[in-house]
C-alpha positions as a LaTeX table, in Angstrom:
\begin{tabular}{lrrr}
\hline
Residue & $x$ (\AA) & $y$ (\AA) & $z$ (\AA) \\
\hline
Met1 & 0.22 & 0.18 & $-0.08$ \\
Asp2 & 1.39 & 3.14 & $-1.02$ \\
Ser3 & 1.72 & 5.93 & 1.93 \\
Gly4 & 2.19 & 9.12 & $-0.20$ \\
Thr5 & $-0.91$ & 8.78 & $-2.46$ \\
Ala6 & $-3.29$ & 11.17 & $-1.06$ \\
Ser7 & $-6.99$ & 9.36 & $-0.57$ \\
Gly8 & $-10.31$ & 11.10 & $-1.08$ \\
Pro9 & $-11.24$ & 13.82 & $-3.60$ \\
Val10 & $-9.06$ & 16.97 & $-4.75$ \\
Gly11 & $-11.08$ & 20.15 & $-4.96$ \\
Pro12 & $-10.45$ & 23.05 & $-6.76$ \\
Asp13 & $-9.29$ & 24.80 & $-3.66$ \\
Ser14 & $-7.69$ & 21.90 & $-1.85$ \\
Pro15 & $-4.10$ & 22.11 & $-1.26$ \\
Val16 & $-1.96$ & 19.40 & $-3.55$ \\
Pro17 & 0.13 & 17.64 & $-1.03$ \\
Ala18 & 3.45 & 17.25 & $-1.30$ \\
Gly19 & 5.21 & 15.15 & $-3.55$ \\
His20 & 1.98 & 14.76 & $-5.64$ \\
Ala21 & 2.49 & 14.14 & $-9.33$ \\
Leu22 & $-0.21$ & 15.96 & $-11.61$ \\
Thr23 & $-1.19$ & 13.85 & $-14.59$ \\
Pro24 & $-0.76$ & 15.23 & $-18.02$ \\
Asp25 & $-4.54$ & 16.47 & $-18.15$ \\
Glu26 & $-4.15$ & 17.96 & $-14.66$ \\
His27 & $-0.90$ & 19.66 & $-15.48$ \\
Ala28 & $-3.12$ & 20.96 & $-18.88$ \\
Glu29 & $-5.65$ & 22.32 & $-16.85$ \\
Tyr30 & $-3.89$ & 23.77 & $-14.52$ \\
Leu31 & $-2.07$ & 26.25 & $-17.48$ \\
Arg32 & $-5.27$ & 26.70 & $-19.37$ \\
Leu33 & $-6.49$ & 28.03 & $-16.16$ \\
Gln34 & $-3.21$ & 30.08 & $-15.60$ \\
Arg35 & $-3.78$ & 31.41 & $-19.11$ \\
Ala36 & $-7.44$ & 32.59 & $-18.32$ \\
Ala37 & $-6.19$ & 34.22 & $-15.02$ \\
Arg38 & $-3.25$ & 36.32 & $-17.04$ \\
Val39 & $-5.98$ & 37.24 & $-19.76$ \\
Arg40 & $-8.28$ & 38.48 & $-17.30$ \\
His41 & $-6.21$ & 40.30 & $-16.00$ \\
Arg42 & $-4.61$ & 41.87 & $-19.26$ \\
Arg43 & $-8.26$ & 42.85 & $-20.51$ \\
Leu44 & $-8.72$ & 44.38 & $-17.21$ \\
Arg45 & $-5.48$ & 46.49 & $-16.93$ \\
Arg46 & $-6.23$ & 47.19 & $-21.01$ \\
Leu47 & $-9.93$ & 48.24 & $-19.90$ \\
Gly48 & $-8.67$ & 50.42 & $-16.93$ \\
Ala49 & $-5.86$ & 52.40 & $-18.93$ \\
Ser50 & $-8.10$ & 52.81 & $-21.92$ \\
Val51 & $-10.78$ & 54.62 & $-19.06$ \\
Leu52 & $-7.63$ & 56.92 & $-17.71$ \\
Leu53 & $-6.43$ & 57.43 & $-21.13$ \\
Val54 & $-10.02$ & 59.26 & $-22.17$ \\
Leu55 & $-10.07$ & 60.87 & $-18.66$ \\
Thr56 & $-6.61$ & 62.44 & $-19.42$ \\
Leu57 & $-7.54$ & 63.85 & $-23.38$ \\
Val58 & $-10.74$ & 65.06 & $-21.38$ \\
Leu59 & $-9.12$ & 66.92 & $-18.87$ \\
Ala60 & $-6.19$ & 68.38 & $-20.87$ \\
Pro61 & $-7.52$ & 70.73 & $-23.05$ \\
Leu62 & $-9.13$ & 71.64 & $-19.73$ \\
Ala63 & $-6.07$ & 71.92 & $-18.18$ \\
Val64 & $-4.39$ & 74.26 & $-20.40$ \\
Val65 & $-7.26$ & 76.55 & $-20.54$ \\
Ala66 & $-7.91$ & 76.54 & $-16.66$ \\
Val67 & $-4.04$ & 77.03 & $-16.02$ \\
Trp68 & $-4.32$ & 79.96 & $-18.49$ \\
Val69 & $-7.17$ & 81.84 & $-16.34$ \\
His70 & $-5.82$ & 81.23 & $-13.19$ \\
Asp71 & $-2.17$ & 82.16 & $-13.97$ \\
Thr72 & $-2.38$ & 84.66 & $-16.40$ \\
Val73 & $-5.59$ & 86.56 & $-16.20$ \\
Ala74 & $-5.53$ & 86.39 & $-11.97$ \\
Asp75 & $-1.70$ & 87.44 & $-11.52$ \\
Thr76 & $-1.37$ & 91.36 & $-11.68$ \\
Asp77 & 2.25 & 90.76 & $-13.38$ \\
Arg78 & 1.18 & 88.46 & $-15.95$ \\
Tyr79 & $-1.42$ & 90.51 & $-17.05$ \\
Val80 & $-0.36$ & 93.48 & $-17.40$ \\
Gln81 & 2.52 & 91.31 & $-19.64$ \\
Thr82 & $-0.23$ & 90.19 & $-21.46$ \\
Val83 & $-2.20$ & 93.71 & $-22.46$ \\
Ala84 & 0.66 & 95.89 & $-22.44$ \\
Pro85 & 1.67 & 95.38 & $-26.33$ \\
Leu86 & $-2.14$ & 97.12 & $-27.01$ \\
Ala87 & $-1.02$ & 100.52 & $-26.23$ \\
Ser88 & 1.67 & 100.28 & $-29.19$ \\
Glu89 & $-0.75$ & 98.29 & $-31.36$ \\
Pro90 & $-1.34$ & 100.64 & $-34.35$ \\
Ala91 & $-4.97$ & 99.11 & $-34.61$ \\
Val92 & $-5.86$ & 99.95 & $-31.28$ \\
Gln93 & $-4.45$ & 103.12 & $-31.14$ \\
Asn94 & $-6.21$ & 104.35 & $-34.53$ \\
Ala95 & $-9.57$ & 103.28 & $-32.89$ \\
Val96 & $-8.79$ & 104.67 & $-29.69$ \\
Val97 & $-7.92$ & 108.04 & $-31.72$ \\
Asn98 & $-10.86$ & 107.96 & $-33.79$ \\
Arg99 & $-13.38$ & 107.61 & $-30.77$ \\
Leu100 & $-11.52$ & 110.24 & $-28.63$ \\
Thr101 & $-11.54$ & 112.82 & $-31.54$ \\
Asp102 & $-15.47$ & 112.08 & $-32.10$ \\
Arg103 & $-16.25$ & 112.67 & $-28.59$ \\
Val104 & $-14.09$ & 116.23 & $-28.70$ \\
Val105 & $-15.53$ & 116.88 & $-31.72$ \\
Ser106 & $-19.07$ & 116.25 & $-30.51$ \\
Gln107 & $-18.61$ & 119.05 & $-27.96$ \\
Val108 & $-18.26$ & 121.99 & $-30.27$ \\
Asp109 & $-21.30$ & 123.35 & $-32.11$ \\
Val110 & $-20.18$ & 124.02 & $-34.92$ \\
Gln111 & $-23.42$ & 124.94 & $-36.62$ \\
Ala112 & $-23.74$ & 127.31 & $-33.65$ \\
Val113 & $-20.45$ & 129.08 & $-34.77$ \\
Thr114 & $-21.31$ & 129.51 & $-38.26$ \\
Ser115 & $-24.84$ & 130.61 & $-37.61$ \\
Ser116 & $-23.61$ & 133.26 & $-34.60$ \\
Leu117 & $-21.17$ & 134.54 & $-37.63$ \\
Ala118 & $-23.56$ & 134.81 & $-40.36$ \\
Lys119 & $-25.96$ & 136.74 & $-37.79$ \\
Val120 & $-23.17$ & 139.45 & $-37.12$ \\
Leu121 & $-22.24$ & 139.85 & $-40.85$ \\
Ala122 & $-25.83$ & 140.70 & $-41.50$ \\
Asp123 & $-26.05$ & 142.70 & $-38.30$ \\
Ser124 & $-23.19$ & 145.04 & $-39.88$ \\
Gly125 & $-24.74$ & 145.19 & $-43.40$ \\
Ala126 & $-22.12$ & 142.99 & $-45.15$ \\
Pro127 & $-23.53$ & 141.82 & $-48.99$ \\
Pro128 & $-25.96$ & 138.77 & $-48.96$ \\
Arg129 & $-23.22$ & 136.56 & $-50.41$ \\
Val130 & $-20.88$ & 137.04 & $-47.97$ \\
Val131 & $-23.54$ & 136.53 & $-45.54$ \\
Asp132 & $-24.27$ & 133.07 & $-46.90$ \\
Ala133 & $-21.12$ & 132.10 & $-47.93$ \\
Ala134 & $-20.28$ & 132.76 & $-43.80$ \\
Gly135 & $-23.25$ & 129.97 & $-43.65$ \\
Glu136 & $-21.52$ & 127.62 & $-45.91$ \\
Leu137 & $-18.80$ & 127.59 & $-43.71$ \\
Thr138 & $-20.05$ & 124.77 & $-41.47$ \\
Gly139 & $-18.49$ & 122.07 & $-43.60$ \\
Pro140 & $-15.45$ & 123.29 & $-44.05$ \\
Leu141 & $-15.10$ & 124.33 & $-40.28$ \\
Arg142 & $-15.79$ & 121.24 & $-38.86$ \\
Ser143 & $-13.46$ & 119.22 & $-41.28$ \\
Ala144 & $-10.53$ & 121.76 & $-40.08$ \\
Leu145 & $-11.40$ & 121.33 & $-36.23$ \\
Arg146 & $-11.26$ & 117.53 & $-36.66$ \\
Ser147 & $-7.80$ & 117.44 & $-38.56$ \\
Val148 & $-6.57$ & 119.51 & $-35.63$ \\
Val149 & $-8.27$ & 117.61 & $-32.86$ \\
His150 & $-7.47$ & 114.48 & $-34.67$ \\
Arg151 & $-3.57$ & 115.83 & $-34.51$ \\
Val152 & $-3.35$ & 116.56 & $-31.04$ \\
Val153 & $-5.14$ & 113.19 & $-29.64$ \\
His154 & $-2.90$ & 110.93 & $-32.00$ \\
Arg155 & $-0.12$ & 113.07 & $-30.40$ \\
Val156 & $-0.91$ & 111.84 & $-27.12$ \\
Val157 & $-2.07$ & 108.28 & $-28.41$ \\
Thr158 & 1.41 & 107.41 & $-29.68$ \\
Ser159 & 3.54 & 109.15 & $-27.26$ \\
Asp160 & 5.31 & 107.50 & $-24.42$ \\
Val161 & 2.98 & 108.78 & $-21.75$ \\
Phe162 & $-0.35$ & 106.75 & $-23.37$ \\
Glu163 & 1.74 & 103.83 & $-23.07$ \\
Gln164 & 2.85 & 104.60 & $-19.26$ \\
Ala165 & $-0.94$ & 105.42 & $-18.31$ \\
Trp166 & $-1.91$ & 102.20 & $-20.19$ \\
Val167 & 0.25 & 99.85 & $-18.51$ \\
Ala168 & $-0.52$ & 101.73 & $-15.12$ \\
Gly169 & $-4.38$ & 102.04 & $-15.34$ \\
Asn170 & $-4.59$ & 97.99 & $-16.32$ \\
Arg171 & $-2.16$ & 97.33 & $-13.37$ \\
Arg172 & $-4.81$ & 99.08 & $-11.02$ \\
Ala173 & $-7.80$ & 97.47 & $-13.04$ \\
Gln174 & $-6.00$ & 94.07 & $-13.01$ \\
Ser175 & $-8.90$ & 93.12 & $-9.99$ \\
Ser176 & $-11.43$ & 94.54 & $-12.12$ \\
Val177 & $-10.42$ & 92.20 & $-15.18$ \\
Val178 & $-10.80$ & 88.99 & $-12.42$ \\
Gly179 & $-13.93$ & 90.49 & $-11.45$ \\
Met180 & $-15.41$ & 90.70 & $-14.91$ \\
Leu181 & $-14.75$ & 86.93 & $-15.92$ \\
Thr182 & $-16.43$ & 86.05 & $-12.64$ \\
Gly183 & $-19.53$ & 88.89 & $-12.96$ \\
Glu184 & $-18.23$ & 90.61 & $-10.16$ \\
Gly185 & $-17.08$ & 94.11 & $-9.22$ \\
Gln186 & $-16.51$ & 97.14 & $-11.86$ \\
Gly187 & $-13.68$ & 98.50 & $-13.10$ \\
Ala188 & $-11.48$ & 99.60 & $-16.47$ \\
Leu189 & $-12.91$ & 96.36 & $-17.73$ \\
Arg190 & $-16.32$ & 95.20 & $-16.74$ \\
Ala191 & $-19.41$ & 93.14 & $-18.32$ \\
Gln192 & $-22.85$ & 95.27 & $-18.45$ \\
Gly193 & $-25.15$ & 93.16 & $-19.31$ \\
Asp194 & $-24.49$ & 91.28 & $-22.59$ \\
Thr195 & $-21.41$ & 93.65 & $-23.32$ \\
Val196 & $-17.82$ & 93.26 & $-22.28$ \\
Gln197 & $-16.45$ & 97.08 & $-22.20$ \\
Leu198 & $-12.77$ & 98.70 & $-21.71$ \\
Asp199 & $-12.99$ & 101.80 & $-19.21$ \\
Ile200 & $-10.67$ & 103.97 & $-21.27$ \\
Gly201 & $-11.08$ & 106.96 & $-18.73$ \\
Val202 & $-7.49$ & 107.29 & $-17.38$ \\
Val203 & $-6.62$ & 108.21 & $-21.41$ \\
Ile204 & $-9.06$ & 110.61 & $-22.47$ \\
Asp205 & $-7.62$ & 112.50 & $-18.71$ \\
Gln206 & $-4.29$ & 112.86 & $-20.90$ \\
Val207 & $-5.97$ & 113.90 & $-23.96$ \\
Gln208 & $-8.16$ & 116.51 & $-22.14$ \\
Lys209 & $-5.04$ & 117.94 & $-20.27$ \\
Arg210 & $-2.93$ & 118.05 & $-23.57$ \\
Leu211 & $-5.78$ & 120.09 & $-25.34$ \\
Val212 & $-6.17$ & 122.22 & $-22.44$ \\
Asp213 & $-2.77$ & 123.28 & $-22.33$ \\
Ala214 & $-2.39$ & 123.43 & $-26.39$ \\
Gly215 & $-5.58$ & 126.31 & $-26.05$ \\
Phe216 & $-8.43$ & 124.13 & $-27.06$ \\
Lys217 & $-10.59$ & 124.81 & $-23.83$ \\
His218 & $-13.85$ & 123.07 & $-25.20$ \\
Ala219 & $-11.58$ & 119.74 & $-24.48$ \\
Ser220 & $-12.86$ & 120.08 & $-20.82$ \\
Ala221 & $-16.17$ & 119.97 & $-21.24$ \\
Ile222 & $-15.63$ & 116.27 & $-22.32$ \\
Pro223 & $-18.75$ & 114.47 & $-20.69$ \\
Arg224 & $-17.58$ & 111.48 & $-18.04$ \\
Ile225 & $-20.27$ & 109.33 & $-19.43$ \\
Asp226 & $-19.51$ & 107.34 & $-22.05$ \\
Arg227 & $-15.85$ & 106.62 & $-21.49$ \\
Ser228 & $-15.48$ & 103.47 & $-22.28$ \\
Ile229 & $-15.00$ & 101.07 & $-25.67$ \\
Thr230 & $-17.14$ & 98.17 & $-26.22$ \\
Leu231 & $-15.13$ & 94.92 & $-27.07$ \\
Phe232 & $-17.92$ & 92.44 & $-27.63$ \\
His233 & $-21.54$ & 92.23 & $-27.26$ \\
Thr234 & $-22.77$ & 88.19 & $-27.14$ \\
Glu235 & $-25.84$ & 86.78 & $-25.72$ \\
Lys236 & $-24.11$ & 83.86 & $-24.32$ \\
Leu237 & $-21.89$ & 85.95 & $-21.64$ \\
His238 & $-23.72$ & 85.02 & $-18.74$ \\
Gln239 & $-22.91$ & 81.48 & $-19.65$ \\
Ala240 & $-19.46$ & 82.37 & $-20.37$ \\
Gln241 & $-19.08$ & 83.69 & $-16.35$ \\
Asn242 & $-20.04$ & 80.64 & $-15.31$ \\
Ala243 & $-17.50$ & 78.52 & $-17.30$ \\
Met244 & $-14.93$ & 81.09 & $-16.37$ \\
Arg245 & $-15.55$ & 81.08 & $-12.55$ \\
Leu246 & $-15.42$ & 77.25 & $-12.56$ \\
Leu247 & $-12.27$ & 76.44 & $-14.35$ \\
Asp248 & $-10.75$ & 79.47 & $-11.74$ \\
Ile249 & $-11.74$ & 77.08 & $-8.98$ \\
Leu250 & $-10.44$ & 73.98 & $-10.20$ \\
Gly251 & $-7.61$ & 75.93 & $-12.15$ \\
Val252 & $-5.23$ & 74.32 & $-9.37$ \\
Trp253 & $-6.76$ & 70.95 & $-9.79$ \\
Val254 & $-7.83$ & 70.11 & $-13.06$ \\
Pro255 & $-3.81$ & 69.97 & $-14.28$ \\
Val256 & $-2.94$ & 67.39 & $-11.79$ \\
Leu257 & $-5.70$ & 65.69 & $-12.29$ \\
Ala258 & $-4.68$ & 64.91 & $-15.46$ \\
Leu259 & $-1.15$ & 64.20 & $-14.98$ \\
Val260 & $-2.16$ & 62.02 & $-12.20$ \\
Ala261 & $-4.77$ & 60.52 & $-14.80$ \\
Ala262 & $-2.15$ & 60.10 & $-17.40$ \\
Val263 & 0.80 & 58.46 & $-15.17$ \\
Ala264 & $-1.65$ & 56.01 & $-14.39$ \\
Ala265 & $-2.72$ & 55.00 & $-17.56$ \\
Val266 & 0.34 & 54.43 & $-18.62$ \\
Trp267 & 1.53 & 52.45 & $-15.39$ \\
Thr268 & $-2.01$ & 50.59 & $-15.41$ \\
Ala269 & $-1.13$ & 49.11 & $-19.45$ \\
Pro270 & 0.02 & 46.13 & $-19.90$ \\
Gly271 & 2.40 & 47.80 & $-22.36$ \\
His272 & 3.92 & 50.60 & $-20.39$ \\
Arg273 & 5.54 & 52.14 & $-23.29$ \\
Val274 & 3.10 & 51.77 & $-25.71$ \\
Met275 & 0.74 & 53.53 & $-23.71$ \\
Leu276 & 3.11 & 56.01 & $-23.15$ \\
Met277 & 3.36 & 56.83 & $-26.50$ \\
Val278 & $-0.23$ & 56.68 & $-27.54$ \\
Thr279 & $-0.93$ & 59.24 & $-24.44$ \\
Ala280 & 1.75 & 61.49 & $-25.86$ \\
Leu281 & $-0.16$ & 61.51 & $-29.40$ \\
Gly282 & $-3.14$ & 61.77 & $-28.03$ \\
Val283 & $-2.59$ & 64.45 & $-25.71$ \\
Gly284 & $-1.06$ & 66.42 & $-28.75$ \\
Ala285 & $-3.96$ & 65.78 & $-30.79$ \\
Met286 & $-6.12$ & 67.14 & $-28.23$ \\
Met287 & $-3.79$ & 70.55 & $-28.20$ \\
Val288 & $-4.22$ & 71.06 & $-31.97$ \\
Val289 & $-8.07$ & 70.50 & $-31.25$ \\
Leu290 & $-7.67$ & 73.18 & $-29.12$ \\
Leu291 & $-5.83$ & 75.82 & $-31.50$ \\
Val292 & $-8.68$ & 74.74 & $-33.97$ \\
Ala293 & $-10.91$ & 75.69 & $-31.46$ \\
Leu294 & $-8.89$ & 79.25 & $-30.48$ \\
Val295 & $-9.58$ & 79.84 & $-34.60$ \\
Val296 & $-13.56$ & 79.49 & $-34.38$ \\
Val297 & $-13.69$ & 80.95 & $-31.00$ \\
Arg298 & $-11.63$ & 83.99 & $-32.93$ \\
Arg299 & $-14.01$ & 83.85 & $-35.63$ \\
Val300 & $-17.06$ & 84.03 & $-33.55$ \\
Tyr301 & $-15.71$ & 86.79 & $-31.68$ \\
Leu302 & $-15.10$ & 88.91 & $-34.40$ \\
Asp303 & $-18.46$ & 88.34 & $-36.13$ \\
Ser304 & $-19.47$ & 89.63 & $-32.83$ \\
Val305 & $-18.37$ & 92.99 & $-32.63$ \\
Pro306 & $-19.90$ & 95.81 & $-35.22$ \\
Pro307 & $-17.30$ & 97.76 & $-37.20$ \\
Ala308 & $-19.17$ & 100.87 & $-35.97$ \\
Thr309 & $-18.05$ & 99.87 & $-32.59$ \\
Leu310 & $-14.94$ & 98.22 & $-32.77$ \\
Pro311 & $-12.72$ & 98.17 & $-36.44$ \\
Pro312 & $-12.43$ & 94.57 & $-37.38$ \\
Asp313 & $-8.75$ & 95.29 & $-37.36$ \\
Ala314 & $-8.55$ & 96.41 & $-33.44$ \\
Ala315 & $-10.72$ & 93.51 & $-32.39$ \\
Ala316 & $-8.46$ & 91.23 & $-33.86$ \\
Ala317 & $-5.04$ & 92.65 & $-32.39$ \\
Ile318 & $-7.42$ & 92.79 & $-28.89$ \\
Phe319 & $-8.24$ & 88.89 & $-29.11$ \\
Asp320 & $-4.48$ & 88.02 & $-30.41$ \\
Thr321 & $-2.99$ & 89.69 & $-28.10$ \\
Phe322 & $-4.95$ & 88.49 & $-24.68$ \\
Val323 & $-4.58$ & 84.69 & $-25.92$ \\
Arg324 & $-1.20$ & 85.04 & $-27.18$ \\
Phe325 & $-0.08$ & 83.00 & $-23.82$ \\
Leu326 & $-2.53$ & 80.76 & $-24.31$ \\
Arg327 & $-1.50$ & 79.65 & $-27.54$ \\
Asp328 & 2.44 & 79.30 & $-26.48$ \\
Ser329 & 1.48 & 77.12 & $-23.92$ \\
Val330 & $-0.73$ & 75.11 & $-26.19$ \\
Arg331 & 2.33 & 74.96 & $-29.08$ \\
Thr332 & 4.58 & 74.10 & $-26.05$ \\
Leu333 & 2.43 & 70.99 & $-25.11$ \\
Ile334 & 2.51 & 69.65 & $-28.82$ \\
Val335 & 6.46 & 70.13 & $-29.13$ \\
Val336 & 6.60 & 68.15 & $-25.71$ \\
Ser337 & 3.99 & 65.66 & $-26.65$ \\
Leu338 & 5.69 & 65.14 & $-29.95$ \\
Ile339 & 9.36 & 64.48 & $-27.88$ \\
Thr340 & 7.96 & 62.01 & $-25.63$ \\
Ala341 & 5.89 & 59.82 & $-28.32$ \\
Leu342 & 9.58 & 60.20 & $-30.20$ \\
Ala343 & 11.33 & 58.75 & $-26.94$ \\
Ala344 & 9.08 & 55.86 & $-26.69$ \\
Trp345 & 9.35 & 54.90 & $-29.88$ \\
Leu346 & 13.09 & 55.68 & $-30.01$ \\
Tyr347 & 13.28 & 52.62 & $-26.94$ \\
Gly348 & 10.82 & 50.21 & $-28.78$ \\
Pro349 & 11.76 & 46.81 & $-30.64$ \\
Ser350 & 11.24 & 47.66 & $-34.25$ \\
Arg351 & 13.88 & 47.74 & $-36.46$ \\
Ala352 & 14.30 & 51.45 & $-37.05$ \\
Ala353 & 14.48 & 52.06 & $-33.44$ \\
Arg354 & 17.22 & 49.62 & $-33.22$ \\
Gly355 & 18.61 & 51.06 & $-35.85$ \\
Val356 & 18.99 & 54.33 & $-34.52$ \\
Arg357 & 20.30 & 53.09 & $-30.97$ \\
Ser358 & 22.66 & 50.88 & $-32.56$ \\
Ala359 & 24.33 & 53.73 & $-35.02$ \\
Ala360 & 24.18 & 56.40 & $-31.52$ \\
Gln361 & 26.01 & 53.58 & $-29.61$ \\
Lys362 & 28.67 & 53.12 & $-32.48$ \\
Gly363 & 29.46 & 56.70 & $-32.60$ \\
Thr364 & 29.37 & 56.90 & $-28.60$ \\
Thr365 & 32.29 & 53.89 & $-28.13$ \\
Ala366 & 34.17 & 55.04 & $-30.66$ \\
Ala367 & 34.27 & 58.25 & $-29.73$ \\
Gly368 & 35.13 & 56.87 & $-25.92$ \\
Arg369 & 37.80 & 54.57 & $-27.17$ \\
Gln370 & 39.21 & 57.43 & $-29.13$ \\
Leu371 & 39.38 & 59.48 & $-25.78$ \\
Ser372 & 41.12 & 56.36 & $-24.47$ \\
Arg373 & 43.88 & 55.83 & $-27.44$ \\
Ala374 & 44.64 & 60.02 & $-26.60$ \\
Gly375 & 45.38 & 59.05 & $-22.83$ \\
Val376 & 41.70 & 60.10 & $-21.33$ \\
Arg377 & 40.60 & 57.23 & $-19.23$ \\
Thr378 & 37.67 & 57.22 & $-16.85$ \\
Gly379 & 38.46 & 53.94 & $-15.05$ \\
His380 & 36.00 & 52.97 & $-12.64$ \\
Phe381 & 33.92 & 56.22 & $-12.83$ \\
Gly382 & 33.44 & 54.89 & $-16.44$ \\
Gln383 & 32.91 & 51.15 & $-15.48$ \\
Trp384 & 30.41 & 52.75 & $-12.89$ \\
Leu385 & 28.67 & 54.59 & $-16.30$ \\
Ala386 & 28.05 & 51.74 & $-18.08$ \\
Val387 & 26.82 & 49.41 & $-15.06$ \\
His388 & 24.32 & 52.00 & $-14.29$ \\
Arg389 & 24.01 & 53.04 & $-17.71$ \\
Ser390 & 19.58 & 52.99 & $-17.52$ \\
Trp391 & 19.57 & 54.17 & $-13.94$ \\
Thr392 & 21.94 & 57.17 & $-14.94$ \\
Thr393 & 19.85 & 57.86 & $-18.41$ \\
Gly394 & 16.38 & 57.81 & $-16.26$ \\
Val395 & 18.41 & 60.25 & $-13.95$ \\
Ile396 & 19.03 & 62.87 & $-17.01$ \\
Ile397 & 15.78 & 62.25 & $-18.32$ \\
Gly398 & 13.91 & 63.35 & $-15.62$ \\
Ala399 & 16.19 & 65.93 & $-14.26$ \\
Gly400 & 15.15 & 67.33 & $-17.85$ \\
Ala401 & 11.54 & 66.87 & $-17.10$ \\
Leu402 & 11.70 & 68.51 & $-13.93$ \\
Ser403 & 13.30 & 71.42 & $-14.91$ \\
Leu404 & 10.69 & 72.30 & $-17.59$ \\
Val405 & 8.13 & 71.53 & $-14.56$ \\
Leu406 & 9.61 & 74.08 & $-12.79$ \\
Trp407 & 10.19 & 76.16 & $-15.47$ \\
Asn408 & 8.06 & 79.37 & $-14.91$ \\
His409 & 6.08 & 79.41 & $-17.92$ \\
Pro410 & 8.24 & 77.12 & $-20.60$ \\
Thr411 & 8.10 & 78.24 & $-24.54$ \\
Val412 & 9.00 & 75.89 & $-27.47$ \\
Gly413 & 12.73 & 77.68 & $-27.05$ \\
Ala414 & 12.91 & 76.44 & $-23.71$ \\
Val415 & 11.85 & 72.64 & $-24.10$ \\
Val416 & 13.91 & 72.84 & $-27.20$ \\
Leu417 & 16.98 & 73.92 & $-25.16$ \\
Val418 & 16.41 & 71.51 & $-22.72$ \\
Leu419 & 16.45 & 68.39 & $-25.30$ \\
Val420 & 19.59 & 69.60 & $-26.24$ \\
Leu421 & 20.93 & 69.52 & $-23.00$ \\
Val422 & 20.15 & 66.18 & $-22.40$ \\
Val423 & 20.73 & 64.85 & $-25.42$ \\
Val424 & 24.50 & 65.86 & $-24.89$ \\
Val425 & 24.34 & 65.12 & $-21.61$ \\
Leu426 & 23.49 & 61.83 & $-22.53$ \\
Ala427 & 26.02 & 61.20 & $-25.19$ \\
Val428 & 28.81 & 62.35 & $-22.90$ \\
Thr429 & 27.89 & 59.94 & $-20.09$ \\
Ala430 & 27.84 & 57.08 & $-22.98$ \\
Val431 & 31.41 & 58.39 & $-24.40$ \\
Leu432 & 33.04 & 58.50 & $-20.86$ \\
Ser433 & 31.46 & 54.54 & $-20.19$ \\
Ala434 & 33.36 & 53.78 & $-23.27$ \\
Ala435 & 36.35 & 55.46 & $-22.43$ \\
Thr436 & 37.56 & 53.14 & $-19.78$ \\
Gly437 & 40.64 & 52.09 & $-20.95$ \\
Pro438 & 42.30 & 49.17 & $-19.31$ \\
Val439 & 41.66 & 49.36 & $-15.57$ \\
Pro440 & 43.76 & 47.17 & $-12.96$ \\
Asp441 & 42.38 & 44.78 & $-10.90$ \\
Arg442 & 42.57 & 45.10 & $-6.93$ \\
Val443 & 45.30 & 43.37 & $-5.48$ \\
Asp444 & 45.30 & 42.25 & $-2.09$ \\
Arg445 & 47.86 & 43.05 & 0.25 \\
Pro446 & 49.86 & 39.88 & 1.37 \\
Val447 & 48.66 & 38.23 & 5.07 \\
Pro448 & 51.50 & 38.31 & 7.11 \\
\hline
\end{tabular}
C-alpha cells in the first residue's frame, strides 16, 4: 500500500499534497486556468488604462485653459505683461484716436458758430453773398476742427505718456478684470448685461490735459459718461462667466488630475511604452484641437463686434494679444508630446528604432575609444557609468522633465534647449562609459 498517495477527492481549492505528481490532464488544465487568469488580468488592465486615457484626453485642454485663466488673468504682473503690447498696437491706437476725436468734436457746436458769424455779418450790413458764404463754412470748419483735434489726440496716444498710462491703468484695473470674468465688481474692464467694455477714462484725462494746454478749452467739456469702448457683445456672456468661475476654481486641480490620470494610464497598461506613446500623441492631438477651437472662437468674437463699435483690425489685435500666452502654452505642449512619443518609440523593438540606437551606441563607443587612445581614460568611474547605464539615463531624462515642470511658463524654445542639453549629457555619459581603458584589478595585500 502506497502511503504517499492522497486519499479522498481533491477540490479546486484543496492543497496539493507534497510529492503529488499532476497527471498530464491536470497539468494541461492548470496551464489553461493560468492562461485564462492572465488574459482576464490583462483585459482588466487594458480597460482601466483605456478609461484613464480618455479621462486624460478630456482633462488636457481643460487643464491648459484653466492654468491660463488662473495664472495669466489672476496674476497682476502676468496680466499687465499680456495687455501691455496693446498700447503700441497701431490698430488699437487708431481706434482710440478716432473714438476720442469724435467725442471731442461732438462737444463743439460748429453750426452755432457759423450761424453766429452769419448773424454778425448780417447785422453789420454785409452783402448777402458774404452772409450766405459764412453759413456755408460749417463743413470746412468742422473738418479743420477735426484735423486739429485728431492731430493732438494722435500725438498723445502714440506717445510714451499713453503707454505709461495704459500700463498703470491696467495694473490698477487687474482686479476688475477678474471681476469681469467672474461677473463680480466693476473697473476698467467690466461686463454690463451682454457686453464687455473697456474703460479708457485714464486716456481721456491725458487727452483733455493736452488739448487744454494747447489752447482748446472745449476739451474740458468732454462728458464723464460714455468713457468706455465696447469690446464685444454676446448673448452667451452669462454662460461664459459661469464657465470662467468653474475654471478659476478648478485651475489648480484640473492640471493635477490630468497628470495623475496620464501617469496612471501608463502604469496600468500592460505595455507601458506603447501606452506612453499613445498618451503623448493623444495629448498632442487634443492640443491641436484646442488651437482649432481658438481659431473658431476668434471668428465668433470678430463676428460679434460691429465695425461701428470696434474696427475689425483692432478687435483682432485685442483677441490675438490677449490669448497669445495661451497659444504659446498649447504649442509648447504639442512639442513636448511629440518629443515624448519619439523617445518612447526609440526605446521600442522596431527595426528603425534598433538601428538608431545601434548607430548612437557605435558613435559614442568609437568616440570613447578615441579618448582612451589619446590618454583620457575614465577608469572605474567609466565602468560604473556603463554598469548603471539605465539608471543614469533615467536620472538625466527625469532631470530634464523636472526642469520643464519648474520652468516659469516654458516656451517652445525652452523645450528645445532642455532637449538639446539632455541629448548632450546622455552622449557625454555614453562616451565616458566607453573611455574606461584598461582598468587594473585590485591586488589584495598579502597577509603576514
